[in-house]
């Protein structure tokens, strides 16, 4: 429960930097006119990540899925990959206006890690549905948790793609 409160608090802080407020400022102060549409699109996608994490925490806290011990390792691995995607995305985002080469490198790493998360997600689903001890309801319930955890990595990749697209053309040849 303390984690839910902490995540909710962090999501509220992030919400203070809402895309509409940023959009108003970018347009009113005519900041970055050549890429403002891309930046705003990226911010809208970025805003989905904390919401997804908060929703995931609430789902785990409310539904308390019974994760079989044979799934523990891959559930943790999927969580680690999602966290790594976020960390790489943060590094890439911080470098956006400073060192575009680092932005590209980190965003491409996000794509690689997200691909690994997809593999673990697929393996988890196969294992879940191959287990004859669990009924269909339990299998579907566990699959739901795999998918919402994997969605964090997917959203991170979406933002990373937007970051690369938002870079001036002279830097995108590194891709």
PDB file of N, CA, C and O in Angstrom, residues 94-126:
ATOM      1  N   UNK A  94      16.939  13.316 -21.749  1.00  0.00           N
ATOM      2  CA  UNK A  94      17.774  14.365 -21.154  1.00  0.00           C
ATOM      3  C   UNK A  94      18.806  14.903 -22.141  1.00  0.00           C
ATOM      4  O   UNK A  94      19.250  16.039 -22.029  1.00  0.00           O
ATOM      5  N   UNK A  95      19.197  14.085 -23.088  1.00  0.00           N
ATOM      6  CA  UNK A  95      20.219  14.482 -24.055  1.00  0.00           C
ATOM      7  C   UNK A  95      19.634  15.130 -25.305  1.00  0.00           C
ATOM      8  O   UNK A  95      20.386  15.565 -26.173  1.00  0.00           O
ATOM      9  N   UNK A  96      18.324  15.199 -25.403  1.00  0.00           N
ATOM     10  CA  UNK A  96      17.656  15.620 -26.636  1.00  0.00           C
ATOM     11  C   UNK A  96      18.172  16.954 -27.175  1.00  0.00           C
ATOM     12  O   UNK A  96      18.459  17.069 -28.354  1.00  0.00           O
ATOM     13  N   UNK A  97      18.286  17.964 -26.344  1.00  0.00           N
ATOM     14  CA  UNK A  97      18.728  19.279 -26.805  1.00  0.00           C
ATOM     15  C   UNK A  97      20.231  19.489 -26.637  1.00  0.00           C
ATOM     16  O   UNK A  97      20.755  20.522 -27.022  1.00  0.00           O
ATOM     17  N   UNK A  98      20.923  18.521 -26.054  1.00  0.00           N
ATOM     18  CA  UNK A  98      22.333  18.677 -25.746  1.00  0.00           C
ATOM     19  C   UNK A  98      23.215  17.831 -26.667  1.00  0.00           C
ATOM     20  O   UNK A  98      24.147  18.336 -27.292  1.00  0.00           O
ATOM     21  N   UNK A  99      22.925  16.535 -26.735  1.00  0.00           N
ATOM     22  CA  UNK A  99      23.742  15.613 -27.528  1.00  0.00           C
ATOM     23  C   UNK A  99      22.818  14.622 -28.229  1.00  0.00           C
ATOM     24  O   UNK A  99      22.428  13.604 -27.656  1.00  0.00           O
ATOM     25  N   UNK A 100      22.493  14.954 -29.456  1.00  0.00           N
ATOM     26  CA  UNK A 100      21.519  14.151 -30.191  1.00  0.00           C
ATOM     27  C   UNK A 100      22.019  12.748 -30.500  1.00  0.00           C
ATOM     28  O   UNK A 100      21.243  11.815 -30.627  1.00  0.00           O
ATOM     29  N   UNK A 101      23.339  12.583 -30.571  1.00  0.00           N
ATOM     30  CA  UNK A 101      23.896  11.249 -30.807  1.00  0.00           C
ATOM     31  C   UNK A 101      23.556  10.329 -29.631  1.00  0.00           C
ATOM     32  O   UNK A 101      23.172   9.165 -29.828  1.00  0.00           O
ATOM     33  N   UNK A 102      23.673  10.830 -28.416  1.00  0.00           N
ATOM     34  CA  UNK A 102      23.325  10.034 -27.228  1.00  0.00           C
ATOM     35  C   UNK A 102      21.834   9.723 -27.244  1.00  0.00           C
ATOM     36  O   UNK A 102      21.422   8.603 -26.920  1.00  0.00           O
ATOM     37  N   UNK A 103      21.020  10.701 -27.634  1.00  0.00           N
ATOM     38  CA  UNK A 103      19.574  10.469 -27.724  1.00  0.00           C
ATOM     39  C   UNK A 103      19.284   9.296 -28.649  1.00  0.00           C
ATOM     40  O   UNK A 103      18.520   8.387 -28.300  1.00  0.00           O
ATOM     41  N   UNK A 104      19.902   9.295 -29.812  1.00  0.00           N
ATOM     42  CA  UNK A 104      19.671   8.214 -30.772  1.00  0.00           C
ATOM     43  C   UNK A 104      20.147   6.882 -30.206  1.00  0.00           C
ATOM     44  O   UNK A 104      19.432   5.875 -30.273  1.00  0.00           O
ATOM     45  N   UNK A 105      21.349   6.864 -29.641  1.00  0.00           N
ATOM     46  CA  UNK A 105      21.889   5.615 -29.080  1.00  0.00           C
ATOM     47  C   UNK A 105      20.978   5.051 -27.997  1.00  0.00           C
ATOM     48  O   UNK A 105      20.668   3.846 -27.993  1.00  0.00           O
ATOM     49  N   UNK A 106      20.539   5.888 -27.091  1.00  0.00           N
ATOM     50  CA  UNK A 106      19.685   5.423 -25.983  1.00  0.00           C
ATOM     51  C   UNK A 106      18.324   4.968 -26.500  1.00  0.00           C
ATOM     52  O   UNK A 106      17.779   3.958 -26.031  1.00  0.00           O
ATOM     53  N   UNK A 107      17.780   5.683 -27.469  1.00  0.00           N
ATOM     54  CA  UNK A 107      16.475   5.301 -28.024  1.00  0.00           C
ATOM     55  C   UNK A 107      16.558   3.983 -28.786  1.00  0.00           C
ATOM     56  O   UNK A 107      15.627   3.173 -28.727  1.00  0.00           O
ATOM     57  N   UNK A 108      17.655   3.756 -29.477  1.00  0.00           N
ATOM     58  CA  UNK A 108      17.834   2.483 -30.161  1.00  0.00           C
ATOM     59  C   UNK A 108      18.013   1.350 -29.154  1.00  0.00           C
ATOM     60  O   UNK A 108      17.551   0.231 -29.378  1.00  0.00           O
ATOM     61  N   UNK A 109      18.655   1.649 -28.021  1.00  0.00           N
ATOM     62  CA  UNK A 109      18.777   0.649 -26.957  1.00  0.00           C
ATOM     63  C   UNK A 109      17.412   0.319 -26.364  1.00  0.00           C
ATOM     64  O   UNK A 109      17.155  -0.839 -26.011  1.00  0.00           O
ATOM     65  N   UNK A 110      16.543   1.330 -26.257  1.00  0.00           N
ATOM     66  CA  UNK A 110      15.182   1.083 -25.770  1.00  0.00           C
ATOM     67  C   UNK A 110      14.508   0.042 -26.660  1.00  0.00           C
ATOM     68  O   UNK A 110      13.885  -0.900 -26.173  1.00  0.00           O
ATOM     69  N   UNK A 111      14.653   0.209 -27.973  1.00  0.00           N
ATOM     70  CA  UNK A 111      14.031  -0.730 -28.921  1.00  0.00           C
ATOM     71  C   UNK A 111      14.564  -2.152 -28.720  1.00  0.00           C
ATOM     72  O   UNK A 111      13.802  -3.125 -28.761  1.00  0.00           O
ATOM     73  N   UNK A 112      15.864  -2.283 -28.479  1.00  0.00           N
ATOM     74  CA  UNK A 112      16.456  -3.614 -28.260  1.00  0.00           C
ATOM     75  C   UNK A 112      15.932  -4.244 -26.972  1.00  0.00           C
ATOM     76  O   UNK A 112      15.581  -5.425 -26.945  1.00  0.00           O
ATOM     77  N   UNK A 113      15.887  -3.463 -25.910  1.00  0.00           N
ATOM     78  CA  UNK A 113      15.421  -3.985 -24.625  1.00  0.00           C
ATOM     79  C   UNK A 113      13.930  -4.325 -24.704  1.00  0.00           C
ATOM     80  O   UNK A 113      13.490  -5.343 -24.168  1.00  0.00           O
ATOM     81  N   UNK A 114      13.168  -3.484 -25.394  1.00  0.00           N
ATOM     82  CA  UNK A 114      11.740  -3.751 -25.546  1.00  0.00           C
ATOM     83  C   UNK A 114      11.519  -5.052 -26.301  1.00  0.00           C
ATOM     84  O   UNK A 114      10.606  -5.822 -25.982  1.00  0.00           O
ATOM     85  N   UNK A 115      12.359  -5.324 -27.273  1.00  0.00           N
ATOM     86  CA  UNK A 115      12.284  -6.585 -28.018  1.00  0.00           C
ATOM     87  C   UNK A 115      12.540  -7.775 -27.085  1.00  0.00           C
ATOM     88  O   UNK A 115      11.868  -8.810 -27.190  1.00  0.00           O
ATOM     89  N   UNK A 116      13.488  -7.629 -26.181  1.00  0.00           N
ATOM     90  CA  UNK A 116      13.748  -8.679 -25.187  1.00  0.00           C
ATOM     91  C   UNK A 116      12.547  -8.851 -24.253  1.00  0.00           C
ATOM     92  O   UNK A 116      12.195  -9.977 -23.887  1.00  0.00           O
ATOM     93  N   UNK A 117      11.927  -7.736 -23.889  1.00  0.00           N
ATOM     94  CA  UNK A 117      10.722  -7.802 -23.048  1.00  0.00           C
ATOM     95  C   UNK A 117       9.618  -8.567 -23.764  1.00  0.00           C
ATOM     96  O   UNK A 117       8.904  -9.373 -23.152  1.00  0.00           O
ATOM     97  N   UNK A 118       9.474  -8.340 -25.077  1.00  0.00           N
ATOM     98  CA  UNK A 118       8.468  -9.067 -25.857  1.00  0.00           C
ATOM     99  C   UNK A 118       8.730 -10.575 -25.840  1.00  0.00           C
ATOM    100  O   UNK A 118       7.800 -11.372 -25.739  1.00  0.00           O
ATOM    101  N   UNK A 119      10.003 -10.946 -25.931  1.00  0.00           N
ATOM    102  CA  UNK A 119      10.348 -12.374 -25.900  1.00  0.00           C
ATOM    103  C   UNK A 119       9.974 -12.995 -24.556  1.00  0.00           C
ATOM    104  O   UNK A 119       9.410 -14.096 -24.504  1.00  0.00           O
ATOM    105  N   UNK A 120      10.278 -12.293 -23.480  1.00  0.00           N
ATOM    106  CA  UNK A 120       9.941 -12.798 -22.147  1.00  0.00           C
ATOM    107  C   UNK A 120       8.422 -12.858 -21.984  1.00  0.00           C
ATOM    108  O   UNK A 120       7.888 -13.824 -21.440  1.00  0.00           O
ATOM    109  N   UNK A 121       7.746 -11.849 -22.473  1.00  0.00           N
ATOM    110  CA  UNK A 121       6.281 -11.813 -22.406  1.00  0.00           C
ATOM    111  C   UNK A 121       5.679 -13.015 -23.131  1.00  0.00           C
ATOM    112  O   UNK A 121       4.783 -13.691 -22.603  1.00  0.00           O
ATOM    113  N   UNK A 122       6.179 -13.296 -24.317  1.00  0.00           N
ATOM    114  CA  UNK A 122       5.695 -14.441 -25.089  1.00  0.00           C
ATOM    115  C   UNK A 122       5.976 -15.746 -24.360  1.00  0.00           C
ATOM    116  O   UNK A 122       5.113 -16.630 -24.282  1.00  0.00           O
ATOM    117  N   UNK A 123       7.164 -15.875 -23.798  1.00  0.00           N
ATOM    118  CA  UNK A 123       7.530 -17.079 -23.044  1.00  0.00           C
ATOM    119  C   UNK A 123       6.627 -17.256 -21.821  1.00  0.00           C
ATOM    120  O   UNK A 123       6.178 -18.370 -21.521  1.00  0.00           O
ATOM    121  N   UNK A 124       6.360 -16.165 -21.134  1.00  0.00           N
ATOM    122  CA  UNK A 124       5.459 -16.225 -19.982  1.00  0.00           C
ATOM    123  C   UNK A 124       4.074 -16.715 -20.392  1.00  0.00           C
ATOM    124  O   UNK A 124       3.492 -17.592 -19.741  1.00  0.00           O
ATOM    125  N   UNK A 125       3.555 -16.175 -21.464  1.00  0.00           N
ATOM    126  CA  UNK A 125       2.213 -16.578 -21.920  1.00  0.00           C
ATOM    127  C   UNK A 125       2.179 -18.054 -22.314  1.00  0.00           C
ATOM    128  O   UNK A 125       1.225 -18.765 -21.986  1.00  0.00           O
ATOM    129  N   UNK A 126       3.227 -18.496 -22.981  1.00  0.00           N
ATOM    130  CA  UNK A 126       3.295 -19.920 -23.344  1.00  0.00           C
ATOM    131  C   UNK A 126       3.287 -20.795 -22.097  1.00  0.00           C
ATOM    132  O   UNK A 126       2.576 -21.800 -22.025  1.00  0.00           O
TER     133      UNK A 126
END
